[in-house]
Amino acid sequence: MTKRIAFLFPGQGSQAVGMGKDLYDNFGSVKSVFNTADSVLGKSITTLCFEGPEDALKQTVNTQPCIVTMSIAALEALKSQLDIKPDFVAGHSLGEYCAMYSAGVMSLETALIAIQKRADLMGATHGGAMSAILNAPEGALEEALKEASQVGYVDVANYNSPAQVVITGDEAAVAKAGELLLAKGARRVVSLAVSGAFHSKFMENAGHEFESFVSELELNDAQIPVVTNVDANPTTAVADFRAKMPKQIYSSVHWTQTIQKMASEGVEIFVEIGPGKVLAGLNKKIAPEAKVFNIYDKASLDATVQSLKEELVCV
Amino acid sequence: MGFLSINKILGPQENNHTNSTNSVTNQNLNSVFTEGKYNITSKPTNVIDVNNEEDAIKTLLNNQQQNQEKLKLDREFNQLKETLLENSKITKREDPKLGTCYSCRGHETNMRGKQGAIDLAALALRDLVDGKKEYLELSKKNKKDLTDDQLLQMFSYEQTLKSMQLTIDNNGNLVNIENCEYSY
């Protein structure tokens, strides 16, 4: 019996100027993905990824299509080196579009158009704030959010790991929750530089507008189960994707639960495909017994391919 | 009376750069940006000429500012030392050639024990705290406009950060690499 494996795709926060350049210089399949992105989106994703400037790359309208392009390019590089089909795929927030592409739900062109539309809608929605909360004691989060709700709206945007949660909502309420959490023993509270309060009710209008856009997209049933952010459930039916894509914009990302679900289904190997190693770091806190490999440049691809060959032989 | 002791105005000057409870001294190893820096703040002008009132006030304010900055750096360093080093896992391993080794955030000491490992890492941490402002200013500039020395300073600072498994987050704080990667 071979070991079960899952592909993971990172979300916003993983971007860095220079991402994908090394893969682009070494793989024709990667060049093709970047060229398609430039052509479909009518702007130089290649330049934004490789040269920045960082201020432009950090803008939501650019960050999302850039990360999706780089992650899909890295996936294609992997596929050119190894014939492998994962048991599950999942992506963190915008990374879910890479997961859906990987599962055959949408073509590259559709993934690019969809993520650009999502980025435009989210980037245009201003107001609110987000903060990362590190190492909050058990129970402190619920108490703090309840208390801070007296100041304004605040909710959980991302359940990233048992040691990291991102909160979202009214600026004053998010600040109040941060103060309360520090007082209750959280290790750190870090304000995130975002254009708006992602995964909150601030994004409901964007979500509803996205709903009509998604209804026009050409989508297919998934060939590999996609464990979705909104409910951490394996999803394959196209109708479910159409319903969950808009909802994801204004709902909490259940990443901890997503990894736990896959681990409970017997996944022992996770491969993070895309820029950075954020998800690998989170994974160590969620499922420390599982192995995590990364693919973000040629060296990491070579190392991961070698490791996967060794891991996936019949045992 | 032509001279006035500044202590009469401000009270005793704090000059506790070298904390008695902390074994880090000004003799930094691999100093990044701090060379000569302590000389500026370690000898505050204790007397000023009251005949030149404007200069006296400027000197006074300057000394106050320097002292405040130094205290701020000391506070940051002591807080980081406590959270990053003393609370961190100091690993102990057996090396057949060297005997018992301790390693702390990339810095290894041989036969110096846990406290030795912390002290050695603290020296590098002090450099990072003191050099952060200058590093951030340099990092905002176009690399083409920097001199070779400045590029070397930046490289050295970044290598020290890397070896300490630290980074500077969006808010300008020195943090653990693991604790500054957020996804949203």
XYZ file of C-alpha atoms in Angstrom:
499
model
C 0.000 0.000 0.000
C 1.399 3.407 -0.931
C 1.330 6.354 1.369
C -1.447 8.892 0.947
C -0.376 12.296 -0.276
C -1.910 15.755 -0.543
C -0.919 18.866 -2.487
C -1.218 22.202 -0.712
C -1.176 25.673 -2.276
C -0.306 28.819 -0.291
C -2.349 31.970 0.179
C -1.693 35.670 0.521
C 1.332 36.451 2.660
C 3.583 33.985 0.849
C 4.479 36.318 -2.017
C 8.050 37.558 -2.494
C 9.743 39.422 -5.313
C 11.696 36.920 -7.397
C 9.229 34.071 -6.914
C 9.189 31.596 -9.775
C 12.193 33.045 -11.612
C 14.431 30.065 -11.000
C 11.748 27.645 -12.203
C 11.025 29.875 -15.219
C 14.697 29.747 -16.227
C 14.755 25.950 -16.031
C 11.411 24.573 -17.229
C 9.516 25.157 -20.472
C 6.210 24.251 -18.796
C 6.750 27.035 -16.267
C 7.510 29.571 -19.026
C 4.296 28.553 -20.726
C 2.203 29.198 -17.576
C 3.744 32.650 -17.036
C 3.335 33.571 -20.712
C -0.317 32.502 -20.599
C -0.885 34.598 -17.469
C 0.649 37.680 -19.095
C -1.487 37.174 -22.172
C -4.800 36.303 -20.462
C -4.600 39.008 -17.801
C -3.153 41.705 -20.065
C -0.455 42.707 -17.615
C 3.032 41.448 -16.942
C 2.587 38.942 -14.150
C 6.097 37.779 -15.040
C 7.614 41.189 -14.268
C 5.578 41.590 -11.077
C 6.710 38.184 -9.808
C 10.353 38.448 -10.821
C 11.099 42.137 -10.380
C 8.275 43.587 -8.327
C 8.439 46.287 -7.149
C 7.377 44.891 -3.806
C 4.830 47.650 -3.217
C 3.050 46.654 -6.432
C 3.281 42.937 -5.689
C 1.771 43.515 -2.232
C -1.380 45.044 -3.676
C -4.202 42.522 -3.486
C -5.119 43.000 -7.157
C -1.609 41.828 -8.076
C -0.765 39.471 -5.211
C -3.556 37.018 -5.927
C -2.968 36.430 -9.676
C 0.804 36.402 -9.109
C 0.679 33.723 -6.411
C -1.771 31.626 -8.421
C 0.435 31.861 -11.523
C 3.581 30.962 -9.617
C 1.958 28.051 -7.780
C 0.408 26.570 -10.926
C 3.754 26.984 -12.694
C 5.477 25.101 -9.866
C 2.824 22.370 -10.103
C 3.469 22.029 -13.842
C 7.198 21.789 -13.168
C 6.522 18.952 -10.719
C 4.270 17.169 -13.233
C 7.028 17.410 -15.848
C 9.371 15.571 -13.494
C 7.120 13.039 -11.794
C 3.946 11.200 -12.710
C 2.021 11.647 -9.508
C -1.629 11.988 -8.544
C -2.416 13.173 -5.011
C -5.236 11.753 -2.911
C -6.413 15.223 -1.879
C -5.678 18.823 -2.761
C -6.309 22.003 -0.782
C -5.339 25.638 -1.009
C -5.227 28.386 1.570
C -7.726 31.078 0.579
C -6.651 32.147 -2.939
C -4.608 28.948 -3.088
C -7.902 27.091 -3.412
C -7.975 28.167 -7.074
C -4.690 26.333 -7.643
C -6.161 23.320 -5.871
C -9.214 23.418 -8.132
C -6.984 23.750 -11.206
C -4.920 20.824 -9.975
C -8.091 18.722 -9.523
C -9.324 19.506 -13.040
C -12.184 21.761 -11.916
C -10.990 24.607 -14.118
C -8.527 25.329 -16.894
C -5.516 27.589 -16.455
C -7.264 30.412 -18.305
C -10.379 30.094 -16.130
C -8.315 29.982 -12.954
C -6.503 33.163 -13.963
C -9.650 35.051 -14.950
C -11.443 33.937 -11.794
C -8.640 34.877 -9.423
C -8.200 38.286 -11.064
C -11.916 38.994 -10.670
C -11.787 37.846 -7.039
C -8.720 40.036 -6.423
C -10.360 43.065 -8.044
C -13.474 42.681 -5.905
C -11.576 42.083 -2.678
C -9.029 44.811 -3.433
C -11.790 47.333 -4.044
C -13.444 46.613 -0.702
C -11.848 48.885 1.863
C -12.398 49.292 5.574
C -11.703 47.061 8.520
C -8.488 45.481 9.707
C -6.824 42.146 10.279
C -4.400 40.907 12.946
C -2.525 37.676 13.446
C -2.755 36.257 16.951
C 0.050 33.966 18.018
C -0.099 31.381 20.766
C -3.336 32.438 22.390
C -4.209 30.249 25.387
C -7.109 27.881 24.874
C -10.455 29.576 25.311
C -8.932 33.069 25.281
C -9.883 33.710 21.655
C -13.599 33.118 22.136
C -13.669 35.229 25.315
C -11.747 38.088 23.704
C -13.864 38.128 20.557
C -17.038 38.129 22.597
C -15.821 41.018 24.735
C -14.453 42.981 21.759
C -17.749 42.564 19.935
C -19.122 45.266 22.225
C -16.844 47.703 20.399
C -17.743 46.490 16.916
C -17.744 43.550 14.555
C -14.832 41.099 14.862
C -14.531 37.492 13.749
C -11.969 34.835 12.872
C -10.666 35.116 9.305
C -8.265 32.196 9.360
C -7.832 29.245 11.654
C -4.250 28.790 10.492
C -2.897 26.468 13.165
C -3.367 25.817 16.872
C -0.730 28.532 17.394
C -1.931 31.073 14.819
C -5.306 32.619 14.181
C -6.047 35.702 12.096
C -8.895 37.942 13.205
C -10.800 40.354 10.994
C -13.415 43.066 11.370
C -13.873 46.712 12.424
C -10.551 48.394 13.104
C -11.465 49.333 16.689
C -12.853 45.885 17.499
C -9.838 44.089 16.032
C -7.528 46.359 18.069
C -9.583 45.751 21.212
C -9.518 41.986 20.676
C -5.744 42.176 20.226
C -5.306 44.052 23.507
C -7.531 41.580 25.341
C -5.683 38.595 23.885
C -2.319 40.003 24.915
C -3.689 40.523 28.414
C -4.937 36.932 28.428
C -1.502 35.615 27.558
C -1.224 35.538 23.756
C 2.434 35.649 22.719
C 2.061 38.268 19.991
C -0.522 40.263 18.109
C 0.576 41.495 14.687
C -1.407 43.896 12.536
C -1.457 42.730 8.928
C -0.982 45.167 6.082
C -4.074 44.374 4.043
C -6.335 46.502 1.870
C -9.463 45.298 3.642
C -10.907 42.873 6.150
C -10.722 39.628 4.183
C -12.970 36.702 5.089
C -15.319 38.940 7.019
C -18.809 40.308 6.480
C -17.111 43.392 5.004
C -16.595 41.183 1.958
C -20.210 40.027 1.606
C -21.013 42.403 -1.251
C -17.867 41.303 -3.078
C -18.922 37.696 -2.509
C -22.392 38.271 -3.927
C -21.004 40.020 -7.011
C -18.568 37.150 -7.458
C -21.466 34.695 -7.307
C -22.954 35.917 -10.584
C -19.487 35.903 -12.161
C -18.851 32.304 -11.045
C -22.189 31.146 -12.451
C -20.858 31.955 -15.944
C -17.558 30.100 -15.536
C -16.870 26.823 -17.265
C -16.224 24.367 -14.446
C -16.020 20.577 -14.155
C -16.409 18.006 -11.418
C -13.136 17.438 -9.591
C -11.047 14.372 -10.426
C -9.342 14.672 -7.039
C -11.247 15.697 -3.876
C -10.629 19.333 -2.962
C -10.829 19.936 0.796
C -12.472 23.346 0.842
C -11.763 26.255 3.180
C -15.335 27.041 4.150
C -16.121 23.678 5.719
C -12.998 21.489 5.518
C -14.953 18.882 3.560
C -13.714 16.972 0.503
C -15.597 18.358 -2.484
C -15.954 17.062 -6.029
C -19.317 18.254 -7.422
C -19.207 21.291 -9.655
C -22.369 22.716 -8.076
C -20.654 22.716 -4.691
C -17.668 24.619 -6.074
C -19.974 27.247 -7.570
C -21.584 27.731 -4.152
C -18.384 27.695 -2.111
C -16.203 29.990 -4.255
C -18.186 33.171 -3.465
C -18.842 32.134 0.130
C -15.152 31.629 0.781
C -14.515 35.364 0.280
C -16.533 36.306 3.375
C -16.213 33.131 5.477
C -13.509 31.880 7.824
C -10.718 29.812 6.301
C -10.709 26.537 8.247
C -7.110 25.609 7.464
C -6.385 23.796 10.717
C -9.491 21.684 10.227
C -8.561 21.104 6.548
C -5.189 19.616 7.441
C -6.707 17.654 10.318
C -9.327 16.237 7.953
C -6.706 15.038 5.485
C -4.535 13.627 8.263
C -7.564 11.750 9.603
C -8.081 10.346 6.097
C -4.614 8.858 6.273
C -2.538 11.498 4.492
C 1.052 11.166 5.639
C 2.779 13.356 3.074
C 1.980 16.956 2.236
C 3.621 18.842 -0.610
C 3.385 22.628 -0.473
C 3.547 23.912 -4.034
C 4.118 27.624 -4.505
C 6.069 30.519 -3.034
C 7.402 30.379 0.517
C 7.061 27.779 3.218
C 4.265 29.237 5.308
C 1.973 26.216 5.041
C 4.816 23.838 5.876
C 5.366 25.844 9.071
C 1.665 25.716 9.926
C 1.559 22.006 9.189
C 4.227 21.318 11.796
C 1.855 22.741 14.393
C -1.274 20.989 13.063
C -0.031 17.546 12.052
C 3.539 17.241 13.333
C 3.720 13.536 12.536
C 3.170 14.116 8.796
C 5.995 14.880 6.389
C 5.973 18.139 4.441
C 7.924 18.906 1.287
C 8.154 22.199 -0.564
C 8.427 23.190 -4.197
C 9.317 26.841 -4.825
C 12.492 26.694 -6.944
C 14.550 24.162 -8.894
C 16.585 22.956 -5.931
C 13.492 22.381 -3.787
C 11.766 20.667 -6.728
C 14.710 18.320 -7.272
C 14.900 17.502 -3.569
C 11.139 16.934 -3.308
C 10.999 14.745 -6.414
C 13.808 12.607 -5.015
C 12.101 12.333 -1.621
C 8.727 11.511 -3.165
C 10.274 8.752 -5.255
C 11.669 7.230 -2.073
C 8.491 7.771 -0.021
C 5.955 6.594 -2.561
C 7.433 3.221 -3.424
C 5.208 0.347 -2.349
C 5.751 -0.611 1.260
C 29.635 80.369 38.129
C 30.245 79.512 34.491
C 29.442 75.762 34.600
C 26.427 73.853 35.781
C 26.211 70.186 36.377
C 23.470 68.727 34.240
C 22.750 66.283 37.025
C 21.243 69.112 39.005
C 18.595 69.439 36.377
C 18.041 65.895 35.275
C 19.130 63.934 38.270
C 21.678 61.132 37.938
C 22.322 60.124 34.354
C 21.495 56.576 33.535
C 24.398 54.878 31.941
C 23.472 51.269 32.373
C 24.230 50.068 28.895
C 26.014 47.100 30.368
C 23.410 45.518 32.527
C 24.934 44.005 35.592
C 22.674 40.987 35.321
C 23.539 40.369 31.749
C 26.818 39.073 30.622
C 26.843 40.824 27.264
C 29.511 43.478 27.087
C 30.344 46.205 24.603
C 33.015 44.002 23.104
C 30.827 42.693 20.360
C 31.770 39.788 18.204
C 31.193 40.242 14.483
C 29.887 43.728 15.044
C 27.579 44.736 12.235
C 26.703 48.388 12.604
C 27.660 49.118 16.123
C 31.362 49.854 15.892
C 32.064 53.116 17.659
C 28.412 53.622 18.397
C 28.693 53.133 22.109
C 31.258 55.896 22.330
C 28.593 58.366 21.372
C 26.242 57.517 24.188
C 28.509 56.152 26.860
C 30.047 59.532 27.692
C 27.273 62.070 28.081
C 28.353 65.662 28.482
C 27.897 66.343 32.148
C 28.775 70.014 32.121
C 27.457 72.740 29.897
C 28.336 76.367 29.480
C 25.417 78.451 30.716
C 26.852 81.507 29.030
C 25.595 80.052 25.778
C 22.047 79.242 26.740
C 20.941 78.059 23.297
C 23.805 75.595 23.016
C 23.166 74.440 26.554
C 19.541 73.652 25.818
C 20.476 71.893 22.570
C 23.071 69.799 24.369
C 20.615 68.998 27.090
C 17.927 67.909 24.651
C 20.433 65.975 22.616
C 21.637 64.097 25.681
C 18.085 63.363 26.720
C 17.255 62.049 23.264
C 20.372 59.903 23.155
C 19.629 58.484 26.562
C 16.042 57.730 25.617
C 17.128 55.971 22.434
C 19.702 53.960 24.353
C 17.169 52.966 26.981
C 14.720 51.977 24.253
C 17.347 49.758 22.640
C 18.233 48.254 26.017
C 14.590 47.468 26.684
C 14.160 45.889 23.252
C 17.299 43.836 23.671
C 16.412 42.616 27.161
C 12.911 41.680 26.050
C 14.176 39.803 23.007
C 16.900 38.110 24.996
C 14.306 36.826 27.401
C 11.756 35.737 24.806
C 14.069 34.502 22.075
C 17.012 33.087 23.938
C 16.297 32.231 27.524
C 12.904 30.746 26.739
C 14.109 29.003 23.611
C 15.096 25.400 23.429
C 18.821 25.153 23.899
C 19.775 21.911 22.270
C 22.404 19.649 23.667
C 24.107 17.117 21.498
C 27.006 14.782 21.752
C 29.763 15.339 19.233
C 32.342 12.574 19.163
C 35.092 15.050 18.313
C 34.121 17.942 20.527
C 32.329 16.325 23.408
C 29.166 17.934 24.727
C 27.970 20.859 22.641
C 25.108 23.240 23.095
C 23.627 25.097 20.222
C 21.426 28.104 20.468
C 19.762 29.680 17.467
C 22.515 28.777 15.077
C 25.350 29.678 17.403
C 27.292 26.793 18.770
C 29.559 26.744 21.730
C 31.868 24.005 22.675
C 31.986 22.946 26.290
C 30.556 26.269 27.452
C 27.242 25.010 28.682
C 23.777 26.433 28.234
C 24.623 29.854 29.641
C 27.587 30.084 27.303
C 25.358 29.374 24.344
C 22.903 32.053 25.433
C 25.672 34.595 26.015
C 27.187 33.998 22.606
C 23.842 34.310 20.862
C 23.050 37.416 22.913
C 26.105 39.163 21.506
C 24.786 38.723 17.998
C 21.296 39.714 19.125
C 22.630 42.953 20.609
C 24.231 43.742 17.251
C 20.939 43.140 15.491
C 19.006 45.399 17.865
C 21.554 48.229 17.698
C 22.006 47.995 13.951
C 18.351 47.606 12.984
C 17.576 51.297 12.420
C 20.536 51.779 10.102
C 19.835 48.507 8.304
C 16.219 49.479 7.653
C 17.301 52.874 6.327
C 19.816 51.256 3.991
C 17.348 48.620 2.846
C 14.951 51.336 1.646
C 17.581 52.675 -0.756
C 18.284 51.409 -4.227
C 21.143 48.940 -4.001
C 22.860 50.702 -6.902
C 23.217 53.813 -4.718
C 24.973 51.989 -1.893
C 28.736 51.876 -1.414
C 30.571 48.567 -1.202
C 30.905 49.036 2.549
C 27.178 49.613 2.923
C 26.383 46.551 0.826
C 28.744 44.533 2.986
C 27.076 45.900 6.131
C 23.675 44.867 4.809
C 24.933 41.431 3.817
C 26.526 40.954 7.215
C 23.333 42.047 8.988
C 21.201 39.698 6.886
C 23.559 36.789 7.523
C 23.387 37.418 11.256
C 19.592 37.526 11.053
C 19.615 34.259 9.135
C 21.969 32.512 11.507
C 19.794 33.609 14.420
C 16.678 32.347 12.588
C 15.218 35.823 12.919
C 13.711 38.348 10.563
C 12.231 41.840 10.695
C 8.458 41.872 10.311
C 6.304 44.509 8.609
C 6.172 46.470 11.827
C 9.946 46.642 12.118
C 10.166 44.140 14.958
C 12.813 41.453 15.216
C 10.880 38.194 15.306
C 11.330 34.483 14.926
C 11.104 33.399 11.294
C 8.440 30.888 12.276
C 6.373 33.509 14.014
C 6.200 36.048 11.232
C 4.800 33.966 8.438
C 1.146 34.619 8.163
C -1.365 33.424 5.638
C -4.632 35.229 5.069
